[in-house]
mmCIF file with all atom_site columns, C-alpha atoms in Angstrom:
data_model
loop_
_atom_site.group_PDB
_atom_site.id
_atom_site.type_symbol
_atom_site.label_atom_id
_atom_site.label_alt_id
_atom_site.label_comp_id
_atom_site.label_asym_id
_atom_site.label_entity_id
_atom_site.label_seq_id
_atom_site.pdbx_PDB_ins_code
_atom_site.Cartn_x
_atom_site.Cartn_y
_atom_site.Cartn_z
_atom_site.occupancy
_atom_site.B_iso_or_equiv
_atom_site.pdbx_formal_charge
_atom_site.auth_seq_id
_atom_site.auth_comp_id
_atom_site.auth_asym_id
_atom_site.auth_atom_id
_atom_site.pdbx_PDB_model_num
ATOM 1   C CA . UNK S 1 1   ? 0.000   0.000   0.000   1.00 0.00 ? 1149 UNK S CA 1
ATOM 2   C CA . UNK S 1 2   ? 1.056   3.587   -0.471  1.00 0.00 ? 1150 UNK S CA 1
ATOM 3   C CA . UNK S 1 3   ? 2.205   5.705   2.609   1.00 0.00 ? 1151 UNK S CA 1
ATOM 4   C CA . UNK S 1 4   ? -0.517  7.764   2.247   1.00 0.00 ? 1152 UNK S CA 1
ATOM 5   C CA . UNK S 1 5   ? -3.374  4.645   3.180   1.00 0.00 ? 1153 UNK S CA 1
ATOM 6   C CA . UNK S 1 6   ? -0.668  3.570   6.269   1.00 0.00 ? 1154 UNK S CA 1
ATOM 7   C CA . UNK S 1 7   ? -0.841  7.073   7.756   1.00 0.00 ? 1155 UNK S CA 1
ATOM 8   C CA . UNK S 1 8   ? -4.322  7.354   7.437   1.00 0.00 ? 1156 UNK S CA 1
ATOM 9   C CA . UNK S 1 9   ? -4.904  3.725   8.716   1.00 0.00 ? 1157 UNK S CA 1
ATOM 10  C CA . UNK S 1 10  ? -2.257  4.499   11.403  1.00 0.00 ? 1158 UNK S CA 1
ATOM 11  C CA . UNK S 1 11  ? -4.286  7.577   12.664  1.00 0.00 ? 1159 UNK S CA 1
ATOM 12  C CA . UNK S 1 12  ? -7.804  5.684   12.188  1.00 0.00 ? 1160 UNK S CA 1
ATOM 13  C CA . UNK S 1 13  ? -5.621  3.151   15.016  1.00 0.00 ? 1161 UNK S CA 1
ATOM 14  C CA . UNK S 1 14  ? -3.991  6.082   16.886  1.00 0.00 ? 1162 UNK S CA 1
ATOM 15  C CA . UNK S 1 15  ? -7.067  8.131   17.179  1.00 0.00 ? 1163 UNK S CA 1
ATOM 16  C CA . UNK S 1 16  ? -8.921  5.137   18.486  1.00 0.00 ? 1164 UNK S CA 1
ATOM 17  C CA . UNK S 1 17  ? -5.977  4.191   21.172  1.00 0.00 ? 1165 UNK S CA 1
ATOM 18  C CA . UNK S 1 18  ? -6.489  7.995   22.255  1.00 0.00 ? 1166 UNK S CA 1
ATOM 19  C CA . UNK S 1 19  ? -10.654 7.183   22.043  1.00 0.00 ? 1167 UNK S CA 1
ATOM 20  C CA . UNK S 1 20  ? -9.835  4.148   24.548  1.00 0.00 ? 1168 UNK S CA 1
ATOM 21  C CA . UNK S 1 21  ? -7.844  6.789   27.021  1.00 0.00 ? 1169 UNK S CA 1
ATOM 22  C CA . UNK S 1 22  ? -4.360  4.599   26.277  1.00 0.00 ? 1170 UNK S CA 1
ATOM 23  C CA . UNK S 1 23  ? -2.522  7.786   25.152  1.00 0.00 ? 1171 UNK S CA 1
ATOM 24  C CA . UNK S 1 24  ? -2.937  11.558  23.830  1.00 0.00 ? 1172 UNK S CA 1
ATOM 25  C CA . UNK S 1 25  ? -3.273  13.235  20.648  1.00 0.00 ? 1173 UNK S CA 1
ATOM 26  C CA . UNK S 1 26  ? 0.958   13.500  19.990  1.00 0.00 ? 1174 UNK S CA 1
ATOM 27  C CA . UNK S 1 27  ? 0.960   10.012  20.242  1.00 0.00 ? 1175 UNK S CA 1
ATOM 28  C CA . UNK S 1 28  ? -2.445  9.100   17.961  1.00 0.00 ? 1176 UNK S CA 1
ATOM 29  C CA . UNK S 1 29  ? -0.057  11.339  15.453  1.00 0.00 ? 1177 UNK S CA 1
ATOM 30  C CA . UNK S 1 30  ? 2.985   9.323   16.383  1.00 0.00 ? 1178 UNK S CA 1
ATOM 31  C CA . UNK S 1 31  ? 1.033   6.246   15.399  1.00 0.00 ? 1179 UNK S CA 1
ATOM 32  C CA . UNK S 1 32  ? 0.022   7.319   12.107  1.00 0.00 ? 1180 UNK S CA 1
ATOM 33  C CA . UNK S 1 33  ? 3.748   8.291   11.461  1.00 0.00 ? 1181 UNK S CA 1
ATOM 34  C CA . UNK S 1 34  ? 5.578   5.270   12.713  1.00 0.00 ? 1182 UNK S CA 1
ATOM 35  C CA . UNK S 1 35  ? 3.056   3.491   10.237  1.00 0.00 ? 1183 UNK S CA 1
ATOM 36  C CA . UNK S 1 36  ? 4.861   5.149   7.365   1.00 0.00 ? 1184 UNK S CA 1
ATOM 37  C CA . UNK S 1 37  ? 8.356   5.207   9.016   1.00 0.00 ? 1185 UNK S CA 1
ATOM 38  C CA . UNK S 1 38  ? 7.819   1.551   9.428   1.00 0.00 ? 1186 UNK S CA 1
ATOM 39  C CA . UNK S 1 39  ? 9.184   0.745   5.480   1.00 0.00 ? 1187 UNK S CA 1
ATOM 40  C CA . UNK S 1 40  ? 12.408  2.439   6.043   1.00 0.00 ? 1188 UNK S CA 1
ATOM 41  C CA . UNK S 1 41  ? 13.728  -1.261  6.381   1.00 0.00 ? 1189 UNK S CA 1
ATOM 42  C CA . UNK S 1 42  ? 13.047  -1.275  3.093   1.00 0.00 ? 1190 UNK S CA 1
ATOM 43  C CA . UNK S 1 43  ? 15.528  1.362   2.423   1.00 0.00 ? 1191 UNK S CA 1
ATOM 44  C CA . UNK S 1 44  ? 17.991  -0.575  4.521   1.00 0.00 ? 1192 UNK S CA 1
ATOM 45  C CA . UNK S 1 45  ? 18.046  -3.793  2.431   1.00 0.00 ? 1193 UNK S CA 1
ATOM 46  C CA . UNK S 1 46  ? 17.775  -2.216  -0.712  1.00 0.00 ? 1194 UNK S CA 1
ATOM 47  C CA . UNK S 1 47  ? 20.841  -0.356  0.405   1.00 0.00 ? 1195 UNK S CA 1
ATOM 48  C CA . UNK S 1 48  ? 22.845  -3.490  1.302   1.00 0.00 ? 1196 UNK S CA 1
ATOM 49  C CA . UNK S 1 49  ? 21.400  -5.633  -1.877  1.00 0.00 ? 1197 UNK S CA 1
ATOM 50  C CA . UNK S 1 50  ? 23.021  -2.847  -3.795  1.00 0.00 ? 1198 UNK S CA 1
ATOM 51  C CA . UNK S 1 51  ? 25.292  -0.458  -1.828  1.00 0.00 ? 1199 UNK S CA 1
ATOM 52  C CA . UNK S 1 52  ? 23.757  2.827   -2.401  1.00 0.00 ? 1200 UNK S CA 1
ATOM 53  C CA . UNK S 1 53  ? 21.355  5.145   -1.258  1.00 0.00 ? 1201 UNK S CA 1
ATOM 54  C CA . UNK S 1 54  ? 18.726  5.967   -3.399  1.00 0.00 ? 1202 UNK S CA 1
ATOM 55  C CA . UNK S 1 55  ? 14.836  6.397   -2.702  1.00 0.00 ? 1203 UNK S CA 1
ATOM 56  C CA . UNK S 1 56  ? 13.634  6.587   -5.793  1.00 0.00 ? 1204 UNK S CA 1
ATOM 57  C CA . UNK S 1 57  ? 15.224  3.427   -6.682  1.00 0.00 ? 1205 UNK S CA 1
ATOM 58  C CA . UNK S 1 58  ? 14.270  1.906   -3.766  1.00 0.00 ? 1206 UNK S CA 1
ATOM 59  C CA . UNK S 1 59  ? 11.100  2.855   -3.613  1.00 0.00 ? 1207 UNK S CA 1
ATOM 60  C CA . UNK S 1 60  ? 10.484  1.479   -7.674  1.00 0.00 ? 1208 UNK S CA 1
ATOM 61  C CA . UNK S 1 61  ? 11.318  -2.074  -6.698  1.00 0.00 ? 1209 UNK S CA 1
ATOM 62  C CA . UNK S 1 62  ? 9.759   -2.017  -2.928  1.00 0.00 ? 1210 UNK S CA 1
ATOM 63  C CA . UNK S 1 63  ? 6.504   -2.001  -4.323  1.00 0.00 ? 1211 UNK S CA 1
ATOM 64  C CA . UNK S 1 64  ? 7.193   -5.822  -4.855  1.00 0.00 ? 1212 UNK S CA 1
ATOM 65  C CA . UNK S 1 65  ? 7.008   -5.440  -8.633  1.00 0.00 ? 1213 UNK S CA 1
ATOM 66  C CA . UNK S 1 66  ? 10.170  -5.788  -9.865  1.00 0.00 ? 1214 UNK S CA 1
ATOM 67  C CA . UNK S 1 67  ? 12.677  -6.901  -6.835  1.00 0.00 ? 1215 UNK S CA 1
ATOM 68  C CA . UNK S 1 68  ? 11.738  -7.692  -2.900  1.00 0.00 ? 1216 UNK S CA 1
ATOM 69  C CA . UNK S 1 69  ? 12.719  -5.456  -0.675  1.00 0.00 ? 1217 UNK S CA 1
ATOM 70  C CA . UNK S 1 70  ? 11.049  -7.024  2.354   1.00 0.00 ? 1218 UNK S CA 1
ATOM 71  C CA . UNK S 1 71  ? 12.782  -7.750  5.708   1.00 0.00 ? 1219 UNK S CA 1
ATOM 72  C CA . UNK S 1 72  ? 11.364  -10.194 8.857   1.00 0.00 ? 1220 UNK S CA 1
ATOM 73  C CA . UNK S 1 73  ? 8.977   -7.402  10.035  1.00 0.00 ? 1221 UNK S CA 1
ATOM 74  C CA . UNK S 1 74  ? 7.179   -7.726  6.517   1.00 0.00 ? 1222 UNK S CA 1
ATOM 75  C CA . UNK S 1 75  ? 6.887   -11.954 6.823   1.00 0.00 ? 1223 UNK S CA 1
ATOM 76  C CA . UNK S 1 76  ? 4.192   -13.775 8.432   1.00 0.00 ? 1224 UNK S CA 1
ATOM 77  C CA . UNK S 1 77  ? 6.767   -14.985 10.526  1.00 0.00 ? 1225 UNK S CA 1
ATOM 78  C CA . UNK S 1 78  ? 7.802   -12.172 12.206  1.00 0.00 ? 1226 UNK S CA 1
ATOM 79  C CA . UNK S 1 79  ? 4.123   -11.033 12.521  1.00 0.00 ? 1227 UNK S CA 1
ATOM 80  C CA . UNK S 1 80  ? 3.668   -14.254 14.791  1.00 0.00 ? 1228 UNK S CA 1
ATOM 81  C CA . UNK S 1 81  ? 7.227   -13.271 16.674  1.00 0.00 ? 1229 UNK S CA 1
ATOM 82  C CA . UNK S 1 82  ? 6.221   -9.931  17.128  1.00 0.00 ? 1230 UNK S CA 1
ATOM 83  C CA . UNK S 1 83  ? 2.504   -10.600 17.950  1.00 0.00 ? 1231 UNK S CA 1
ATOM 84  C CA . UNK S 1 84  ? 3.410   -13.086 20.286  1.00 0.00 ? 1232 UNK S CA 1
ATOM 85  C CA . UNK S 1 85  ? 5.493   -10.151 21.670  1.00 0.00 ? 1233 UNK S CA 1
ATOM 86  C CA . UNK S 1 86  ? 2.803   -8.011  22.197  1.00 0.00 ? 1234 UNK S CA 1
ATOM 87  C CA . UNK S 1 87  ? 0.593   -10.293 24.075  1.00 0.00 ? 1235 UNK S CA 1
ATOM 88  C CA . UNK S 1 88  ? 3.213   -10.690 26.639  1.00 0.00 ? 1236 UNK S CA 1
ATOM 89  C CA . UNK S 1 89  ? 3.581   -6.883  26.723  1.00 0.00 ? 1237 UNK S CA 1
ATOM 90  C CA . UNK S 1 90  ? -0.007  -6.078  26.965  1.00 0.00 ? 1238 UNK S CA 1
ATOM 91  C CA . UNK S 1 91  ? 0.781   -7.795  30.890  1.00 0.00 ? 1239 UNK S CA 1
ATOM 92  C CA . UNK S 1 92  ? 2.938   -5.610  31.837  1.00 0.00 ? 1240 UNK S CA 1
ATOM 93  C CA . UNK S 1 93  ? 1.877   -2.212  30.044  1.00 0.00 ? 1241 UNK S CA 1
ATOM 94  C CA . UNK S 1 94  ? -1.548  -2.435  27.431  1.00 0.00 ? 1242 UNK S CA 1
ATOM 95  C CA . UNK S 1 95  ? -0.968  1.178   26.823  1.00 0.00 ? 1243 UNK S CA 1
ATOM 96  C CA . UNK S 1 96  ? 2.594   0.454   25.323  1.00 0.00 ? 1244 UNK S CA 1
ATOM 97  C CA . UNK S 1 97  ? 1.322   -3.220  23.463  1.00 0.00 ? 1245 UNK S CA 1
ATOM 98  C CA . UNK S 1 98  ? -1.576  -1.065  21.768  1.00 0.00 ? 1246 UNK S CA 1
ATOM 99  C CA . UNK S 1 99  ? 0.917   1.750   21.223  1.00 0.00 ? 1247 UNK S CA 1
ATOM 100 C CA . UNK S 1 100 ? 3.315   -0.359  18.513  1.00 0.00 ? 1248 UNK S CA 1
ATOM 101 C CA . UNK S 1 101 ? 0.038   -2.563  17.503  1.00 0.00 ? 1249 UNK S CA 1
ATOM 102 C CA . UNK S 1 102 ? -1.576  -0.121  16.208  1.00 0.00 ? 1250 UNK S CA 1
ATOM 103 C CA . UNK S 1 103 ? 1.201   0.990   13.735  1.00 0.00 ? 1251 UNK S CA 1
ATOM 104 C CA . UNK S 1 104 ? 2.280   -2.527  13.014  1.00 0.00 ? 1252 UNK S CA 1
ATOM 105 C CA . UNK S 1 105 ? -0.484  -4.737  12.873  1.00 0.00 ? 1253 UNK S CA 1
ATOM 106 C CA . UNK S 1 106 ? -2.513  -2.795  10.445  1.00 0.00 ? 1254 UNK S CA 1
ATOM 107 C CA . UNK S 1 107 ? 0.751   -1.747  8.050   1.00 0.00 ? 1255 UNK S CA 1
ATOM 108 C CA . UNK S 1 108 ? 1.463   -5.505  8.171   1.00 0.00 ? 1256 UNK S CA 1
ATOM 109 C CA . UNK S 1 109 ? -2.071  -6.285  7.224   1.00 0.00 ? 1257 UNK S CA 1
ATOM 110 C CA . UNK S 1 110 ? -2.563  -3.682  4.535   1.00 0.00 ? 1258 UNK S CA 1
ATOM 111 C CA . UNK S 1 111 ? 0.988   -4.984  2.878   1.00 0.00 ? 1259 UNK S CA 1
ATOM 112 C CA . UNK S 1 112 ? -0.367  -8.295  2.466   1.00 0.00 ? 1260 UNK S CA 1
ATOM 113 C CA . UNK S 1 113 ? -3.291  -7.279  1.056   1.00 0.00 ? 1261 UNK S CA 1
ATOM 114 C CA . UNK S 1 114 ? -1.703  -5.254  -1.238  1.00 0.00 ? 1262 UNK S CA 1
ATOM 115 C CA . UNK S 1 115 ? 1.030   -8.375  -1.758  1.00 0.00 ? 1263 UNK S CA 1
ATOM 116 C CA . UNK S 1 116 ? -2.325  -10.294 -2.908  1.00 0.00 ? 1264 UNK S CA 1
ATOM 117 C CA . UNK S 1 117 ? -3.580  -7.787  -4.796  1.00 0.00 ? 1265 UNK S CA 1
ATOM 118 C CA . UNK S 1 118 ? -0.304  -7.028  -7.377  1.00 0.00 ? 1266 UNK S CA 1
ATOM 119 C CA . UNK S 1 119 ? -0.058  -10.779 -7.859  1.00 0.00 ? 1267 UNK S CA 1
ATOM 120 C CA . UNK S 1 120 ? -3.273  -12.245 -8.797  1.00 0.00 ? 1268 UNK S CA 1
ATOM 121 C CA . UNK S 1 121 ? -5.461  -8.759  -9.220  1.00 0.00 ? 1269 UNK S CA 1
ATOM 122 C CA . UNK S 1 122 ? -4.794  -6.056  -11.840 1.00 0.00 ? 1270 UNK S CA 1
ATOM 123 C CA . UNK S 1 123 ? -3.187  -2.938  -11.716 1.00 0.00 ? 1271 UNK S CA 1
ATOM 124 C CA . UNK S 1 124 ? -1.844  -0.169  -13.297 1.00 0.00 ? 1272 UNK S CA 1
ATOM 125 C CA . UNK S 1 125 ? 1.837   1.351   -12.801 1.00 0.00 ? 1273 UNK S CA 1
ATOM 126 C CA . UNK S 1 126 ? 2.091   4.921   -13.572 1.00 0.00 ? 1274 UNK S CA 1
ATOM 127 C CA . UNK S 1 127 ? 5.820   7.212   -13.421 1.00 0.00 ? 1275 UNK S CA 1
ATOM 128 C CA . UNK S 1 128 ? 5.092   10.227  -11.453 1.00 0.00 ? 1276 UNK S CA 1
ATOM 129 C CA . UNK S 1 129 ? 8.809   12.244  -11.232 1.00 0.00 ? 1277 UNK S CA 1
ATOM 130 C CA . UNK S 1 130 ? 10.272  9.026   -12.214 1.00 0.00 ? 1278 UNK S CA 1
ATOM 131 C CA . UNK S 1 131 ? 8.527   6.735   -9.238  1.00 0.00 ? 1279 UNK S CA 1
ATOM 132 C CA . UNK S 1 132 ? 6.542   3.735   -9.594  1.00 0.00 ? 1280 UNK S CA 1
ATOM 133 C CA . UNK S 1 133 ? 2.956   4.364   -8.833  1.00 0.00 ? 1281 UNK S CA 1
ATOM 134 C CA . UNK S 1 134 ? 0.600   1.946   -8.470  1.00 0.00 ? 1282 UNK S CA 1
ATOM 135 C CA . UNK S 1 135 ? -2.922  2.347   -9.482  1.00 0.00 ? 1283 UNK S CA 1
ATOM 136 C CA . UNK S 1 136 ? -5.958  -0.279  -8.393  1.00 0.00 ? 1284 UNK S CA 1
ATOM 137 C CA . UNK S 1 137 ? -9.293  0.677   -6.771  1.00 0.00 ? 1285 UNK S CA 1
ATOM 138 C CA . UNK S 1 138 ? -8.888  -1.291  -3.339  1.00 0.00 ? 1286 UNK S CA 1
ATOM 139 C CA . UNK S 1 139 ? -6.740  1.532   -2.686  1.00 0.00 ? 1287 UNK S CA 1
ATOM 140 C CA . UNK S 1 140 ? -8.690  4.099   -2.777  1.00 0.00 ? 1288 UNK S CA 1
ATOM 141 C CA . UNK S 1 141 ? -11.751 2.642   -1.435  1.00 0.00 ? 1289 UNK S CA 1
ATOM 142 C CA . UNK S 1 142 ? -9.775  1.492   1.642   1.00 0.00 ? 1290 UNK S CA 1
ATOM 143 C CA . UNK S 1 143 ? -8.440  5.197   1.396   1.00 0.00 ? 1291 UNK S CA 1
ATOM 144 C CA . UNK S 1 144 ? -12.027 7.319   1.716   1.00 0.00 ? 1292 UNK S CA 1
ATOM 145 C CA . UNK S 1 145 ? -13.451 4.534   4.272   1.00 0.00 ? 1293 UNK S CA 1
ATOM 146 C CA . UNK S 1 146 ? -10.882 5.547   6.822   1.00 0.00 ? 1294 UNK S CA 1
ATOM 147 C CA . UNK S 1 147 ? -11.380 9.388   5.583   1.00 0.00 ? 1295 UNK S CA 1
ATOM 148 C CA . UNK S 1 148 ? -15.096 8.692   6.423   1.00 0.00 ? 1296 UNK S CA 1
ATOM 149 C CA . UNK S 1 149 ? -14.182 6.828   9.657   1.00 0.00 ? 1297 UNK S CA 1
ATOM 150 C CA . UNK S 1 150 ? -11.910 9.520   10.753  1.00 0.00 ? 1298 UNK S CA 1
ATOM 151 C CA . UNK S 1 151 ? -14.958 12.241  10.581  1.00 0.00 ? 1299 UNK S CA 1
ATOM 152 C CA . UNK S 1 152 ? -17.094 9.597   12.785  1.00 0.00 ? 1300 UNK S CA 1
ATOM 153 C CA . UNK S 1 153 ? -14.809 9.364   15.503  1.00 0.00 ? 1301 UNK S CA 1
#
């Protein structure tokens, strides 16, 4: 998914943490944020598959088109590790457990979807200053149901 539906996701999450009196506003923001942030380890490996630093470049093969970028955070795997992580958390501080599940769990969640969607739904890739944009209409639905959710709450 583009960064744009993880931030709004990631505030739909934050903005319901701050709803359920686990933290403030700065932190409902912080969510939506550190579900964006969150892909930098995409950055990372693409830097050490090919020893330089380039978003652009990066950010053309991350979209799981053409090369993946994806680290243990982005694997089924690691969402059991690190969900397994945040139940045992949640004992000691729920505050802090909702805090990083509510920018990882839904990222996670919207990547696979949009894993599924590139490989067996269609799409359209579009250059826009030389970056890969993806086009498909789960996007943007997902994208105005969270703009509508974000007016209800």
């Amino acid at each position: 998914m583009l960064p744009i539906t993880h931030f709004l996701v990631g505030l739909l999450f934050g903005l319901l943490g701050m709803k359920l009196g686990f933290f403030n506003i700065y932190f409902a923001i912080l969510v939506a944020i550190l579900a964006v942030a969150m892909d930098v380890d995409h950055l990372i490996s693409y830097y050490l598959r090919h020893k330089e630093w380039s978003l652009k470049k990066c950010w053309n093969v991350a979209l799981g088109v053409e090369e993946n970028l994806w680290t243990f955070i982005h694997y089924w795997k690691g969402f059991v590790v690190i969900l397994l992580g945040l139940i045992g958390l949640s004992f000691f501080s729920l505050s802090i457990s909702y805090f990083i599940f509510a920018f990882y769990v839904p990222h996670f969640l919207l990547d696979q979807l949009h894993l599924y969607w590139v490989m067996n739904r269609g799409y359209k890739i579009r250059k826009i200053f030389g970056m890969n944009i993806l086009l498909y209409w789960l996007e943007i639905v997902i994208d105005l149901v969270v703009i509508l959710l974000l007016f209800l709450i």
